[in-house]
mmCIF file of N, CA and C in Angstrom:
data_model
loop_
_atom_site.group_PDB
_atom_site.id
_atom_site.type_symbol
_atom_site.label_atom_id
_atom_site.label_comp_id
_atom_site.label_asym_id
_atom_site.label_seq_id
_atom_site.Cartn_x
_atom_site.Cartn_y
_atom_site.Cartn_z
ATOM 1 N N MET A 23 44.602 4.694 38.439
ATOM 2 C CA MET A 23 44.317 4.050 37.177
ATOM 3 C C MET A 23 45.211 4.680 36.104
ATOM 4 N N SER A 24 45.850 3.843 35.320
ATOM 5 C CA SER A 24 46.738 4.346 34.273
ATOM 6 C C SER A 24 45.934 4.814 33.057
ATOM 7 N N ARG A 25 46.607 5.543 32.192
ATOM 8 C CA ARG A 25 45.962 5.987 30.940
ATOM 9 C C ARG A 25 45.472 4.789 30.134
ATOM 10 N N GLU A 26 46.305 3.762 30.053
ATOM 11 C CA GLU A 26 45.955 2.575 29.267
ATOM 12 C C GLU A 26 44.731 1.872 29.853
ATOM 13 N N GLU A 27 44.664 1.782 31.186
ATOM 14 C CA GLU A 27 43.512 1.146 31.824
ATOM 15 C C GLU A 27 42.245 1.956 31.573
ATOM 16 N N PHE A 28 42.346 3.283 31.690
ATOM 17 C CA PHE A 28 41.178 4.126 31.445
ATOM 18 C C PHE A 28 40.725 4.007 29.995
ATOM 19 N N ARG A 29 41.662 4.076 29.069
ATOM 20 C CA ARG A 29 41.307 3.994 27.644
ATOM 21 C C ARG A 29 40.681 2.650 27.280
ATOM 22 N N ALA A 30 41.035 1.603 28.008
ATOM 23 C CA ALA A 30 40.503 0.267 27.714
ATOM 24 C C ALA A 30 39.084 0.068 28.249
ATOM 25 N N LEU A 31 38.631 0.956 29.126
ATOM 26 C CA LEU A 31 37.283 0.831 29.682
ATOM 27 C C LEU A 31 36.228 1.058 28.606
ATOM 28 N N PRO A 32 35.078 0.371 28.708
ATOM 29 C CA PRO A 32 33.963 0.700 27.809
ATOM 30 C C PRO A 32 33.444 2.095 28.136
ATOM 31 N N LEU A 33 32.771 2.698 27.194
ATOM 32 C CA LEU A 33 32.301 4.076 27.330
ATOM 33 C C LEU A 33 31.502 4.288 28.612
ATOM 34 N N HIS A 34 30.582 3.401 28.924
ATOM 35 C CA HIS A 34 29.744 3.604 30.118
ATOM 36 C C HIS A 34 30.570 3.575 31.402
ATOM 37 N N LYS A 35 31.663 2.827 31.436
ATOM 38 C CA LYS A 35 32.536 2.800 32.613
ATOM 39 C C LYS A 35 33.358 4.085 32.708
ATOM 40 N N LYS A 36 33.798 4.614 31.557
ATOM 41 C CA LYS A 36 34.523 5.889 31.557
ATOM 42 C C LYS A 36 33.629 6.987 32.120
ATOM 43 N N ILE A 37 32.382 6.988 31.699
ATOM 44 C CA ILE A 37 31.421 7.980 32.184
ATOM 45 C C ILE A 37 31.249 7.843 33.698
ATOM 46 N N GLN A 38 31.120 6.631 34.175
ATOM 47 C CA GLN A 38 30.948 6.392 35.599
ATOM 48 C C GLN A 38 32.160 6.864 36.397
ATOM 49 N N VAL A 39 33.363 6.570 35.909
ATOM 50 C CA VAL A 39 34.582 6.995 36.598
ATOM 51 C C VAL A 39 34.660 8.524 36.660
ATOM 52 N N LEU A 40 34.376 9.182 35.528
ATOM 53 C CA LEU A 40 34.423 10.651 35.521
ATOM 54 C C LEU A 40 33.375 11.250 36.447
ATOM 55 N N TYR A 41 32.193 10.662 36.472
ATOM 56 C CA TYR A 41 31.114 11.186 37.308
ATOM 57 C C TYR A 41 31.422 11.022 38.789
ATOM 58 N N THR A 42 32.014 9.897 39.167
ATOM 59 C CA THR A 42 32.247 9.618 40.588
ATOM 60 C C THR A 42 33.600 10.120 41.085
ATOM 61 N N GLU A 43 34.606 10.158 40.216
ATOM 62 C CA GLU A 43 35.953 10.498 40.669
ATOM 63 C C GLU A 43 36.517 11.777 40.049
ATOM 64 N N GLY A 44 35.907 12.250 38.969
ATOM 65 C CA GLY A 44 36.414 13.422 38.262
ATOM 66 C C GLY A 44 35.816 14.717 38.761
ATOM 67 N N THR A 45 36.442 15.800 38.360
ATOM 68 C CA THR A 45 35.952 17.144 38.673
ATOM 69 C C THR A 45 35.729 17.890 37.367
ATOM 70 N N PHE A 46 34.507 18.380 37.177
ATOM 71 C CA PHE A 46 34.200 19.165 35.982
ATOM 72 C C PHE A 46 34.957 20.482 36.055
ATOM 73 N N ILE A 47 35.592 20.869 34.935
ATOM 74 C CA ILE A 47 36.367 22.108 34.889
ATOM 75 C C ILE A 47 35.659 23.178 34.058
ATOM 76 N N VAL A 48 35.376 22.871 32.791
ATOM 77 C CA VAL A 48 34.779 23.859 31.897
ATOM 78 C C VAL A 48 34.199 23.136 30.678
ATOM 79 N N ALA A 49 33.265 23.803 29.999
ATOM 80 C CA ALA A 49 32.699 23.283 28.756
ATOM 81 C C ALA A 49 32.953 24.285 27.639
ATOM 82 N N ILE A 50 33.248 23.768 26.461
ATOM 83 C CA ILE A 50 33.419 24.615 25.280
ATOM 84 C C ILE A 50 32.581 24.050 24.144
ATOM 85 N N ARG A 51 32.362 24.873 23.139
ATOM 86 C CA ARG A 51 31.736 24.429 21.890
ATOM 87 C C ARG A 51 32.851 24.211 20.889
ATOM 88 N N TYR A 52 32.807 23.078 20.219
ATOM 89 C CA TYR A 52 33.827 22.779 19.220
ATOM 90 C C TYR A 52 33.143 22.078 18.049
ATOM 91 N N TYR A 53 32.921 22.825 16.980
ATOM 92 C CA TYR A 53 32.170 22.356 15.817
ATOM 93 C C TYR A 53 30.810 21.839 16.275
ATOM 94 N N SER A 54 30.487 20.584 16.006
ATOM 95 C CA SER A 54 29.156 20.079 16.357
ATOM 96 C C SER A 54 29.105 19.462 17.750
ATOM 97 N N HIS A 55 30.133 19.680 18.541
ATOM 98 C CA HIS A 55 30.199 19.070 19.865
ATOM 99 C C HIS A 55 30.234 20.108 20.988
ATOM 100 N N LYS A 56 29.720 19.694 22.094
ATOM 101 C CA LYS A 56 29.983 20.377 23.355
ATOM 102 C C LYS A 56 31.062 19.513 24.008
ATOM 103 N N VAL A 57 32.168 20.116 24.364
ATOM 104 C CA VAL A 57 33.268 19.360 24.946
ATOM 105 C C VAL A 57 33.402 19.762 26.411
ATOM 106 N N ASN A 58 33.205 18.785 27.282
ATOM 107 C CA ASN A 58 33.362 19.006 28.712
ATOM 108 C C ASN A 58 34.752 18.557 29.120
ATOM 109 N N LEU A 59 35.434 19.395 29.866
ATOM 110 C CA LEU A 59 36.771 19.083 30.349
ATOM 111 C C LEU A 59 36.693 18.718 31.824
ATOM 112 N N TYR A 60 37.274 17.566 32.152
ATOM 113 C CA TYR A 60 37.287 17.066 33.521
ATOM 114 C C TYR A 60 38.718 16.881 33.987
ATOM 115 N N LEU A 61 38.911 16.977 35.289
ATOM 116 C CA LEU A 61 40.184 16.648 35.912
ATOM 117 C C LEU A 61 39.988 15.333 36.648
ATOM 118 N N LEU A 62 40.804 14.344 36.287
ATOM 119 C CA LEU A 62 40.764 13.031 36.926
ATOM 120 C C LEU A 62 42.161 12.759 37.459
ATOM 121 N N GLY A 63 42.311 12.831 38.762
ATOM 122 C CA GLY A 63 43.651 12.747 39.346
ATOM 123 C C GLY A 63 44.434 13.978 38.922
ATOM 124 N N GLU A 64 45.499 13.761 38.184
ATOM 125 C CA GLU A 64 46.310 14.883 37.673
ATOM 126 C C GLU A 64 46.204 15.012 36.158
ATOM 127 N N GLU A 65 45.234 14.341 35.562
ATOM 128 C CA GLU A 65 45.068 14.321 34.106
ATOM 129 C C GLU A 65 43.767 15.006 33.704
ATOM 130 N N TYR A 66 43.792 15.701 32.574
ATOM 131 C CA TYR A 66 42.594 16.317 32.016
ATOM 132 C C TYR A 66 42.013 15.394 30.952
ATOM 133 N N ILE A 67 40.690 15.253 30.985
ATOM 134 C CA ILE A 67 39.990 14.368 30.060
ATOM 135 C C ILE A 67 38.860 15.151 29.406
ATOM 136 N N GLU A 68 38.720 14.966 28.086
ATOM 137 C CA GLU A 68 37.659 15.623 27.328
ATOM 138 C C GLU A 68 36.538 14.628 27.029
ATOM 139 N N VAL A 69 35.311 15.124 27.148
ATOM 140 C CA VAL A 69 34.127 14.348 26.806
ATOM 141 C C VAL A 69 33.427 15.087 25.674
ATOM 142 N N PHE A 70 33.337 14.441 24.509
ATOM 143 C CA PHE A 70 32.739 15.042 23.316
ATOM 144 C C PHE A 70 31.279 14.610 23.210
ATOM 145 N N TYR A 71 30.383 15.568 23.434
ATOM 146 C CA TYR A 71 28.949 15.302 23.371
ATOM 147 C C TYR A 71 28.379 15.885 22.080
ATOM 148 N N ASN A 72 27.700 15.034 21.312
ATOM 149 C CA ASN A 72 27.089 15.426 20.053
ATOM 150 C C ASN A 72 25.614 15.723 20.307
ATOM 151 N N HIS A 73 25.235 17.010 20.241
ATOM 152 C CA HIS A 73 23.855 17.406 20.508
ATOM 153 C C HIS A 73 22.881 16.842 19.490
ATOM 154 N N LYS A 74 23.270 16.857 18.226
ATOM 155 C CA LYS A 74 22.352 16.391 17.178
ATOM 156 C C LYS A 74 21.982 14.932 17.353
ATOM 157 N N LEU A 75 22.944 14.122 17.754
ATOM 158 C CA LEU A 75 22.699 12.698 17.945
ATOM 159 C C LEU A 75 22.369 12.340 19.394
ATOM 160 N N ASP A 76 22.473 13.327 20.292
ATOM 161 C CA ASP A 76 22.211 13.134 21.711
ATOM 162 C C ASP A 76 23.011 11.957 22.271
ATOM 163 N N LYS A 77 24.338 12.017 22.028
ATOM 164 C CA LYS A 77 25.188 10.945 22.537
ATOM 165 C C LYS A 77 26.615 11.426 22.707
ATOM 166 N N ILE A 78 27.338 10.726 23.528
ATOM 167 C CA ILE A 78 28.761 10.991 23.710
ATOM 168 C C ILE A 78 29.504 10.242 22.614
ATOM 169 N N ASP A 79 30.276 10.983 21.828
ATOM 170 C CA ASP A 79 31.028 10.378 20.730
ATOM 171 C C ASP A 79 32.404 9.890 21.157
ATOM 172 N N GLN A 80 32.997 10.565 22.137
ATOM 173 C CA GLN A 80 34.377 10.234 22.471
ATOM 174 C C GLN A 80 34.721 10.737 23.865
ATOM 175 N N ILE A 81 35.546 9.970 24.556
ATOM 176 C CA ILE A 81 36.138 10.385 25.830
ATOM 177 C C ILE A 81 37.609 10.048 25.747
ATOM 178 N N ASP A 82 38.463 11.061 25.903
ATOM 179 C CA ASP A 82 39.896 10.800 25.816
ATOM 180 C C ASP A 82 40.677 11.878 26.559
ATOM 181 N N TYR A 83 41.940 11.595 26.769
ATOM 182 C CA TYR A 83 42.820 12.541 27.450
ATOM 183 C C TYR A 83 43.035 13.783 26.603
ATOM 184 N N LEU A 84 43.197 14.911 27.272
ATOM 185 C CA LEU A 84 43.419 16.190 26.613
ATOM 186 C C LEU A 84 44.758 16.193 25.889
ATOM 187 N N ASN A 85 44.727 16.581 24.631
ATOM 188 C CA ASN A 85 45.943 16.753 23.839
ATOM 189 C C ASN A 85 46.304 18.231 23.919
ATOM 190 N N THR A 86 47.316 18.551 24.706
ATOM 191 C CA THR A 86 47.654 19.957 24.953
ATOM 192 C C THR A 86 48.264 20.658 23.743
ATOM 193 N N SER A 87 48.602 19.906 22.701
ATOM 194 C CA SER A 87 49.144 20.541 21.495
ATOM 195 C C SER A 87 48.056 20.791 20.444
ATOM 196 N N HIS A 88 46.816 20.420 20.737
ATOM 197 C CA HIS A 88 45.715 20.612 19.790
ATOM 198 C C HIS A 88 45.262 22.072 19.803
ATOM 199 N N THR A 89 44.777 22.544 18.673
ATOM 200 C CA THR A 89 44.306 23.923 18.562
ATOM 201 C C THR A 89 43.111 24.215 19.480
ATOM 202 N N ARG A 90 42.436 23.170 19.944
ATOM 203 C CA ARG A 90 41.312 23.331 20.860
ATOM 204 C C ARG A 90 41.746 23.991 22.173
ATOM 205 N N MET A 91 43.018 23.898 22.494
ATOM 206 C CA MET A 91 43.525 24.486 23.733
ATOM 207 C C MET A 91 43.216 25.978 23.826
ATOM 208 N N LYS A 92 43.196 26.662 22.696
ATOM 209 C CA LYS A 92 42.899 28.095 22.688
ATOM 210 C C LYS A 92 41.528 28.369 23.309
ATOM 211 N N PHE A 93 40.563 27.514 23.012
ATOM 212 C CA PHE A 93 39.217 27.701 23.555
ATOM 213 C C PHE A 93 39.205 27.544 25.073
ATOM 214 N N TYR A 94 39.959 26.600 25.573
ATOM 215 C CA TYR A 94 40.049 26.423 27.032
ATOM 216 C C TYR A 94 40.783 27.589 27.672
ATOM 217 N N LEU A 95 41.912 27.954 27.088
ATOM 218 C CA LEU A 95 42.753 28.989 27.689
ATOM 219 C C LEU A 95 42.120 30.373 27.631
ATOM 220 N N ASP A 96 41.136 30.562 26.745
ATOM 221 C CA ASP A 96 40.379 31.817 26.723
ATOM 222 C C ASP A 96 39.479 31.936 27.953
ATOM 223 N N GLN A 97 39.139 30.799 28.559
ATOM 224 C CA GLN A 97 38.195 30.804 29.684
ATOM 225 C C GLN A 97 38.867 30.557 31.040
ATOM 226 N N ILE A 98 39.865 29.701 31.052
ATOM 227 C CA ILE A 98 40.522 29.337 32.319
ATOM 228 C C ILE A 98 42.021 29.227 32.124
ATOM 229 N N GLN A 99 42.723 29.135 33.215
ATOM 230 C CA GLN A 99 44.163 28.944 33.154
ATOM 231 C C GLN A 99 44.486 27.511 33.548
ATOM 232 N N LEU A 100 45.090 26.758 32.626
ATOM 233 C CA LEU A 100 45.445 25.370 32.895
ATOM 234 C C LEU A 100 46.948 25.260 33.134
ATOM 235 N N PRO A 101 47.337 24.469 34.106
ATOM 236 C CA PRO A 101 48.778 24.243 34.314
ATOM 237 C C PRO A 101 49.281 23.198 33.324
ATOM 238 N N ILE A 102 49.678 23.628 32.135
ATOM 239 C CA ILE A 102 50.086 22.678 31.086
ATOM 240 C C ILE A 102 51.586 22.579 30.962
#
């Protein structure tokens, strides 16, 4: 599945794909979110869960140039 195809999926389908085909890597806290990092094929995907609202706000590919990378790299080693 291409990035464009994954991004075009509705949220519930993205969740299903990650649950059935993805591998959980690590979770971090980022402001008001718990961010779960998954490996899907050869791509890393972040799932932003908002505890206060008890819902997933966003699912998207990992941006390796974002400052959030520091939080991941403090816990694991990613081949970026």
